[in-house]
PDB file of C-alpha atoms in Angstrom:
ATOM      1  CA  MET A   1      -7.836 -57.807-129.029  1.00 44.00           C
ATOM      2  CA  LEU A   2      -9.777 -60.863-130.247  1.00 43.00           C
ATOM      3  CA  ARG A   3      -8.189 -60.499-133.658  1.00 43.00           C
ATOM      4  CA  ARG A   4      -4.688 -60.680-132.159  1.00 45.00           C
ATOM      5  CA  LEU A   5      -5.649 -63.746-130.122  1.00 43.00           C
ATOM      6  CA  ALA A   6      -7.082 -65.468-133.168  1.00 43.00           C
ATOM      7  CA  LEU A   7      -4.038 -64.666-135.304  1.00 41.00           C
ATOM      8  CA  THR A   8      -1.533 -65.810-132.674  1.00 44.00           C
ATOM      9  CA  ALA A   9      -3.393 -69.101-132.382  1.00 44.00           C
ATOM     10  CA  VAL A  10      -2.777 -69.821-136.084  1.00 44.00           C
ATOM     11  CA  VAL A  11       0.817 -70.975-135.559  1.00 42.00           C
ATOM     12  CA  PRO A  12       1.162 -72.773-132.214  1.00 45.00           C
ATOM     13  CA  LEU A  13       4.484 -72.465-130.430  1.00 42.00           C
ATOM     14  CA  ALA A  14       4.986 -76.231-130.415  1.00 44.00           C
ATOM     15  CA  VAL A  15       4.892 -76.348-134.226  1.00 42.00           C
ATOM     16  CA  LEU A  16       7.500 -73.613-134.453  1.00 42.00           C
ATOM     17  CA  ALA A  17       9.683 -75.328-131.860  1.00 45.00           C
ATOM     18  CA  THR A  18       9.705 -78.585-133.832  1.00 47.00           C
ATOM     19  CA  ALA A  19      10.789 -76.874-137.042  1.00 46.00           C
ATOM     20  CA  VAL A  20      14.441 -77.439-136.056  1.00 45.00           C
ATOM     21  CA  PRO A  21      14.849 -80.688-134.074  1.00 48.00           C
ATOM     22  CA  ALA A  22      17.451 -80.690-131.269  1.00 45.00           C
ATOM     23  CA  SER A  23      19.513 -83.388-132.983  1.00 45.00           C
ATOM     24  CA  THR A  24      20.239 -81.173-136.006  1.00 45.00           C
ATOM     25  CA  ALA A  25      20.351 -77.718-134.431  1.00 44.00           C
ATOM     26  CA  THR A  26      23.782 -76.382-133.546  1.00 46.00           C
ATOM     27  CA  ALA A  27      24.981 -73.054-132.308  1.00 46.00           C
ATOM     28  CA  SER A  28      26.875 -70.724-134.577  1.00 50.00           C
ATOM     29  CA  GLY A  29      30.086 -68.977-133.695  1.00 50.00           C
ATOM     30  CA  PRO A  30      32.899 -70.224-131.411  1.00 53.00           C
ATOM     31  CA  ALA A  31      30.783 -72.947-129.811  1.00 52.00           C
ATOM     32  CA  ALA A  32      29.487 -74.285-133.129  1.00 52.00           C
ATOM     33  CA  SER A  33      29.804 -77.929-132.087  1.00 58.00           C
ATOM     34  CA  GLU A  34      27.523 -77.579-129.024  1.00 57.00           C
ATOM     35  CA  PRO A  35      23.870 -78.586-129.552  1.00 59.00           C
ATOM     36  CA  VAL A  36      21.181 -75.986-129.048  1.00 54.00           C
ATOM     37  CA  PRO A  37      18.570 -77.016-126.458  1.00 56.00           C
ATOM     38  CA  ALA A  38      15.178 -77.817-127.982  1.00 54.00           C
ATOM     39  CA  ALA A  39      12.024 -76.029-126.878  1.00 58.00           C
ATOM     40  CA  VAL A  40      10.139 -79.352-127.015  1.00 57.00           C
ATOM     41  CA  PRO A  41      10.807 -81.963-124.302  1.00 59.00           C
ATOM     42  CA  THR A  42      12.709 -85.013-125.534  1.00 64.00           C
ATOM     43  CA  SER A  43      12.050 -87.105-122.425  1.00 67.00           C
ATOM     44  CA  GLY A  44       9.362 -87.307-119.776  1.00 67.00           C
ATOM     45  CA  PRO A  45       5.576 -87.460-120.004  1.00 63.00           C
ATOM     46  CA  PHE A  46       5.311 -84.666-122.619  1.00 59.00           C
ATOM     47  CA  ALA A  47       7.847 -86.120-125.065  1.00 58.00           C
ATOM     48  CA  ALA A  48       5.161 -88.205-126.818  1.00 59.00           C
ATOM     49  CA  ALA A  49       3.007 -85.120-127.352  1.00 56.00           C
ATOM     50  CA  ARG A  50       5.460 -83.774-129.922  1.00 53.00           C
ATOM     51  CA  PRO A  51       3.361 -82.787-132.969  1.00 53.00           C
ATOM     52  CA  ALA A  52       4.207 -84.085-136.398  1.00 52.00           C
ATOM     53  CA  LEU A  53       5.714 -81.586-138.762  1.00 49.00           C
ATOM     54  CA  GLY A  54       3.555 -80.611-141.666  1.00 49.00           C
ATOM     55  CA  PRO A  55       2.660 -77.512-143.578  1.00 52.00           C
ATOM     56  CA  LEU A  56       2.072 -74.489-141.402  1.00 47.00           C
ATOM     57  CA  PRO A  57      -1.560 -73.369-141.469  1.00 51.00           C
ATOM     58  CA  MET A  58      -2.375 -70.353-143.596  1.00 50.00           C
ATOM     59  CA  PRO A  59      -4.093 -67.451-141.858  1.00 52.00           C
ATOM     60  CA  LEU A  60      -7.765 -67.413-142.762  1.00 48.00           C
ATOM     61  CA  PRO A  61     -10.098 -64.427-142.945  1.00 52.00           C
ATOM     62  CA  LEU A  62     -11.680 -63.749-139.587  1.00 48.00           C
ATOM     63  CA  PRO A  63     -15.438 -63.510-139.203  1.00 51.00           C
ATOM     64  CA  GLY A  64     -16.724 -59.969-138.791  1.00 48.00           C
ATOM     65  CA  PHE A  65     -17.494 -60.397-135.079  1.00 50.00           C
ATOM     66  CA  LEU A  66     -13.807 -61.103-134.326  1.00 48.00           C
ATOM     67  CA  ASP A  67     -12.284 -58.143-136.146  1.00 48.00           C
ATOM     68  CA  GLY A  68     -14.833 -55.436-135.414  1.00 50.00           C
ATOM     69  CA  GLY A  69     -16.733 -55.915-138.678  1.00 48.00           C
ATOM     70  CA  GLU A  70     -13.698 -55.327-140.848  1.00 46.00           C
ATOM     71  CA  GLY A  71     -13.692 -58.748-142.519  1.00 45.00           C
ATOM     72  CA  THR A  72     -10.927 -59.475-144.963  1.00 43.00           C
ATOM     73  CA  GLY A  73     -12.794 -61.759-147.339  1.00 42.00           C
ATOM     74  CA  ALA A  74     -11.605 -62.784-150.771  1.00 39.00           C
ATOM     75  CA  GLY A  75     -14.007 -60.404-152.530  1.00 42.00           C
ATOM     76  CA  GLU A  76     -12.697 -57.396-150.641  1.00 43.00           C
ATOM     77  CA  ALA A  77     -11.134 -55.784-153.715  1.00 45.00           C
ATOM     78  CA  ASP A  78     -14.552 -55.518-155.342  1.00 43.00           C
ATOM     79  CA  GLU A  79     -16.219 -54.354-152.120  1.00 41.00           C
ATOM     80  CA  ALA A  80     -13.566 -51.755-151.263  1.00 56.00           C
ATOM     81  CA  ARG A  81     -14.877 -49.442-153.951  1.00 80.00           C
ATOM     82  CA  THR A  82     -16.843 -46.519-152.536  1.00 90.00           C
ATOM     83  CA  ARG A  83     -20.153 -45.550-154.116  1.00 94.00           C
ATOM     84  CA  LEU A  84     -22.286 -42.988-152.322  1.00 95.00           C
ATOM     85  CA  THR A  85     -25.366 -40.967-153.196  1.00 96.00           C
ATOM     86  CA  VAL A  86     -25.299 -37.638-151.363  1.00 96.00           C
ATOM     87  CA  SER A  87     -28.574 -35.648-151.224  1.00 97.00           C
ATOM     88  CA  VAL A  88     -28.318 -32.127-149.776  1.00 97.00           C
ATOM     89  CA  GLU A  89     -31.106 -29.594-149.131  1.00 96.00           C
ATOM     90  CA  ASN A  90     -31.552 -26.094-147.678  1.00 95.00           C
ATOM     91  CA  THR A  91     -27.879 -25.090-147.480  1.00 93.00           C
ATOM     92  CA  GLY A  92     -28.307 -21.588-148.849  1.00 90.00           C
ATOM     93  CA  VAL A  93     -25.081 -22.084-150.811  1.00 89.00           C
ATOM     94  CA  PRO A  94     -25.417 -21.764-154.612  1.00 89.00           C
ATOM     95  CA  GLY A  95     -24.847 -25.121-156.316  1.00 87.00           C
ATOM     96  CA  ALA A  96     -24.597 -27.060-153.039  1.00 91.00           C
ATOM     97  CA  ASP A  97     -28.161 -28.399-152.959  1.00 95.00           C
ATOM     98  CA  GLY A  98     -29.014 -31.461-155.021  1.00 95.00           C
ATOM     99  CA  THR A  99     -28.282 -35.142-155.358  1.00 96.00           C
ATOM    100  CA  PHE A 100     -24.740 -36.147-156.282  1.00 96.00           C
ATOM    101  CA  GLU A 101     -23.061 -39.475-156.993  1.00 96.00           C
ATOM    102  CA  LEU A 102     -19.589 -40.075-155.543  1.00 96.00           C
ATOM    103  CA  GLU A 103     -17.340 -42.940-156.596  1.00 94.00           C
ATOM    104  CA  CYS A 104     -13.853 -43.519-155.253  1.00 93.00           C
ATOM    105  CA  GLY A 105     -11.225 -45.921-156.581  1.00 85.00           C
ATOM    106  CA  PRO A 106     -11.139 -44.450-159.243  1.00 90.00           C
ATOM    107  CA  THR A 107     -12.813 -41.112-158.605  1.00 92.00           C
ATOM    108  CA  GLY A 108     -15.992 -40.528-160.566  1.00 92.00           C
ATOM    109  CA  GLY A 109     -19.610 -39.473-160.374  1.00 94.00           C
ATOM    110  CA  THR A 110     -21.293 -36.075-160.316  1.00 94.00           C
ATOM    111  CA  HIS A 111     -20.053 -34.821-156.932  1.00 95.00           C
ATOM    112  CA  PRO A 112     -18.708 -31.246-157.368  1.00 93.00           C
ATOM    113  CA  GLU A 113     -15.623 -31.971-155.213  1.00 94.00           C
ATOM    114  CA  GLY A 114     -15.167 -35.654-156.036  1.00 94.00           C
ATOM    115  CA  GLN A 115     -11.413 -35.980-155.548  1.00 95.00           C
ATOM    116  CA  ALA A 116     -11.367 -33.959-152.307  1.00 96.00           C
ATOM    117  CA  ALA A 117     -14.325 -36.001-150.975  1.00 95.00           C
ATOM    118  CA  CYS A 118     -12.586 -39.289-151.839  1.00 94.00           C
ATOM    119  CA  ASP A 119      -9.403 -38.048-150.155  1.00 93.00           C
ATOM    120  CA  ARG A 120     -11.384 -37.225-146.985  1.00 92.00           C
ATOM    121  CA  LEU A 121     -12.987 -40.664-146.949  1.00 91.00           C
ATOM    122  CA  ALA A 122      -9.602 -42.340-147.460  1.00 89.00           C
ATOM    123  CA  GLU A 123      -8.121 -40.268-144.627  1.00 89.00           C
ATOM    124  CA  ALA A 124     -10.940 -41.305-142.277  1.00 86.00           C
ATOM    125  CA  GLY A 125     -10.674 -44.927-143.395  1.00 81.00           C
ATOM    126  CA  ALA A 126      -6.976 -45.026-142.505  1.00 80.00           C
ATOM    127  CA  THR A 127      -7.792 -44.833-138.798  1.00 75.00           C
ATOM    128  CA  ARG A 128      -9.893 -47.272-136.799  1.00 63.00           C
ATOM    129  CA  ALA A 129     -11.619 -44.371-135.019  1.00 58.00           C
ATOM    130  CA  GLY A 130     -12.526 -42.824-138.375  1.00 57.00           C
ATOM    131  CA  ARG A 131     -14.039 -46.064-139.603  1.00 60.00           C
ATOM    132  CA  GLN A 132     -16.235 -46.295-136.551  1.00 60.00           C
ATOM    133  CA  GLU A 133     -17.222 -42.645-136.231  1.00 72.00           C
ATOM    134  CA  LEU A 134     -17.451 -41.044-139.677  1.00 81.00           C
ATOM    135  CA  PHE A 135     -21.041 -41.959-140.577  1.00 87.00           C
ATOM    136  CA  ARG A 136     -22.305 -42.842-137.091  1.00 87.00           C
ATOM    137  CA  GLU A 137     -25.251 -40.742-135.978  1.00 88.00           C
ATOM    138  CA  THR A 138     -25.139 -38.897-132.659  1.00 88.00           C
ATOM    139  CA  PRO A 139     -26.240 -41.378-129.978  1.00 89.00           C
ATOM    140  CA  GLU A 140     -29.563 -40.712-128.277  1.00 90.00           C
ATOM    141  CA  GLY A 141     -29.146 -38.829-124.997  1.00 92.00           C
ATOM    142  CA  THR A 142     -25.833 -37.174-125.926  1.00 92.00           C
ATOM    143  CA  MET A 143     -25.369 -33.753-124.314  1.00 94.00           C
ATOM    144  CA  CYS A 144     -25.017 -31.233-127.174  1.00 94.00           C
ATOM    145  CA  THR A 145     -24.797 -27.458-127.212  1.00 95.00           C
ATOM    146  CA  MET A 146     -28.022 -25.851-128.337  1.00 93.00           C
ATOM    147  CA  ILE A 147     -26.545 -23.933-131.262  1.00 93.00           C
ATOM    148  CA  HIS A 148     -28.619 -23.857-134.423  1.00 91.00           C
ATOM    149  CA  GLY A 149     -26.354 -24.077-137.486  1.00 93.00           C
ATOM    150  CA  GLY A 150     -29.041 -23.632-140.142  1.00 93.00           C
ATOM    151  CA  ASP A 151     -31.682 -25.659-141.927  1.00 95.00           C
ATOM    152  CA  ALA A 152     -29.307 -27.732-144.084  1.00 96.00           C
ATOM    153  CA  THR A 153     -30.011 -31.466-144.182  1.00 96.00           C
ATOM    154  CA  ALA A 154     -28.302 -34.303-146.012  1.00 97.00           C
ATOM    155  CA  ARG A 155     -28.692 -38.016-146.570  1.00 97.00           C
ATOM    156  CA  ILE A 156     -25.814 -40.283-147.575  1.00 96.00           C
ATOM    157  CA  VAL A 157     -26.614 -43.760-148.899  1.00 96.00           C
ATOM    158  CA  GLY A 158     -24.406 -46.410-150.511  1.00 95.00           C
ATOM    159  CA  THR A 159     -21.195 -48.271-149.651  1.00 92.00           C
ATOM    160  CA  TRP A 160     -17.949 -47.006-148.181  1.00 89.00           C
ATOM    161  CA  GLU A 161     -14.983 -49.414-148.172  1.00 84.00           C
ATOM    162  CA  GLY A 162     -17.418 -52.321-148.459  1.00 82.00           C
ATOM    163  CA  ARG A 163     -19.627 -51.150-145.576  1.00 85.00           C
ATOM    164  CA  ALA A 164     -23.260 -50.170-146.054  1.00 90.00           C
ATOM    165  CA  VAL A 165     -23.961 -46.502-145.346  1.00 91.00           C
ATOM    166  CA  ASP A 166     -27.383 -44.973-144.747  1.00 94.00           C
ATOM    167  CA  THR A 167     -27.231 -41.864-142.597  1.00 94.00           C
ATOM    168  CA  THR A 168     -28.723 -38.416-142.308  1.00 95.00           C
ATOM    169  CA  ALA A 169     -27.012 -35.222-141.168  1.00 95.00           C
ATOM    170  CA  SER A 170     -28.251 -31.803-140.144  1.00 95.00           C
ATOM    171  CA  ARG A 171     -27.013 -28.695-138.373  1.00 95.00           C
ATOM    172  CA  ARG A 172     -29.660 -28.621-135.609  1.00 94.00           C
ATOM    173  CA  ASP A 173     -27.250 -28.583-132.624  1.00 95.00           C
ATOM    174  CA  GLY A 174     -23.555 -28.531-131.725  1.00 95.00           C
ATOM    175  CA  CYS A 175     -23.095 -32.296-132.111  1.00 94.00           C
ATOM    176  CA  GLU A 176     -24.695 -32.359-135.544  1.00 94.00           C
ATOM    177  CA  ILE A 177     -22.737 -29.282-136.672  1.00 94.00           C
ATOM    178  CA  ALA A 178     -19.480 -31.017-135.661  1.00 92.00           C
ATOM    179  CA  ARG A 179     -20.597 -34.195-137.436  1.00 92.00           C
ATOM    180  CA  TRP A 180     -21.475 -32.239-140.606  1.00 94.00           C
ATOM    181  CA  ASN A 181     -18.122 -30.432-140.529  1.00 93.00           C
ATOM    182  CA  SER A 182     -16.265 -33.764-140.193  1.00 91.00           C
ATOM    183  CA  LEU A 183     -17.934 -34.887-143.436  1.00 93.00           C
ATOM    184  CA  VAL A 184     -16.813 -31.804-145.433  1.00 94.00           C
ATOM    185  CA  PRO A 185     -16.092 -31.988-148.443  1.00 95.00           C
ATOM    186  CA  VAL A 186     -18.384 -35.016-148.857  1.00 95.00           C
ATOM    187  CA  LEU A 187     -21.030 -32.567-147.632  1.00 95.00           C
ATOM    188  CA  PRO A 188     -20.773 -28.892-148.658  1.00 95.00           C
ATOM    189  CA  ASP A 189     -19.053 -26.421-146.349  1.00 93.00           C
ATOM    190  CA  VAL A 190     -21.921 -24.183-145.135  1.00 89.00           C
ATOM    191  CA  ARG A 191     -20.184 -22.323-142.281  1.00 78.00           C
TER     192      ARG A 191
END
């Protein structure tokens, strides 16, 4: 919401209205000789407040607090690259335990399912909800089913689309199992 307000304030209506002065604007079609009314007053107390025409302002990157932390700075191309270290233990799945590097854009590293993991991260990054929820830990006090999904634990550290990531995951209850499953194939499928 704040982002929309900030972006709409970039080009004030008065500047747009003065782009075609009333003296030069004419209607098109059968009544081509009739002048088009101007959106800016030409007489009265507000006539003097007509802004001078000049270059329209360019939209500037918004600070992180205005766009939900999704800043669009000039160095974003360098930051957008994903680099994660995924450490997994106690899965009981052959080859799933260990520490793996995952790089996306282009895909690289030692992750056993690198391309699929990068695709999952890109899919989550395409939605605002995914950006906010993917690596977020279960909030304290959340009601979760008391289902034990195993002893598997994982830690993910690095950057994802320019955002710092440092989170742990387990399968200790229903909330954590759902969170783990949402991170598959970044984390191994241990169902």
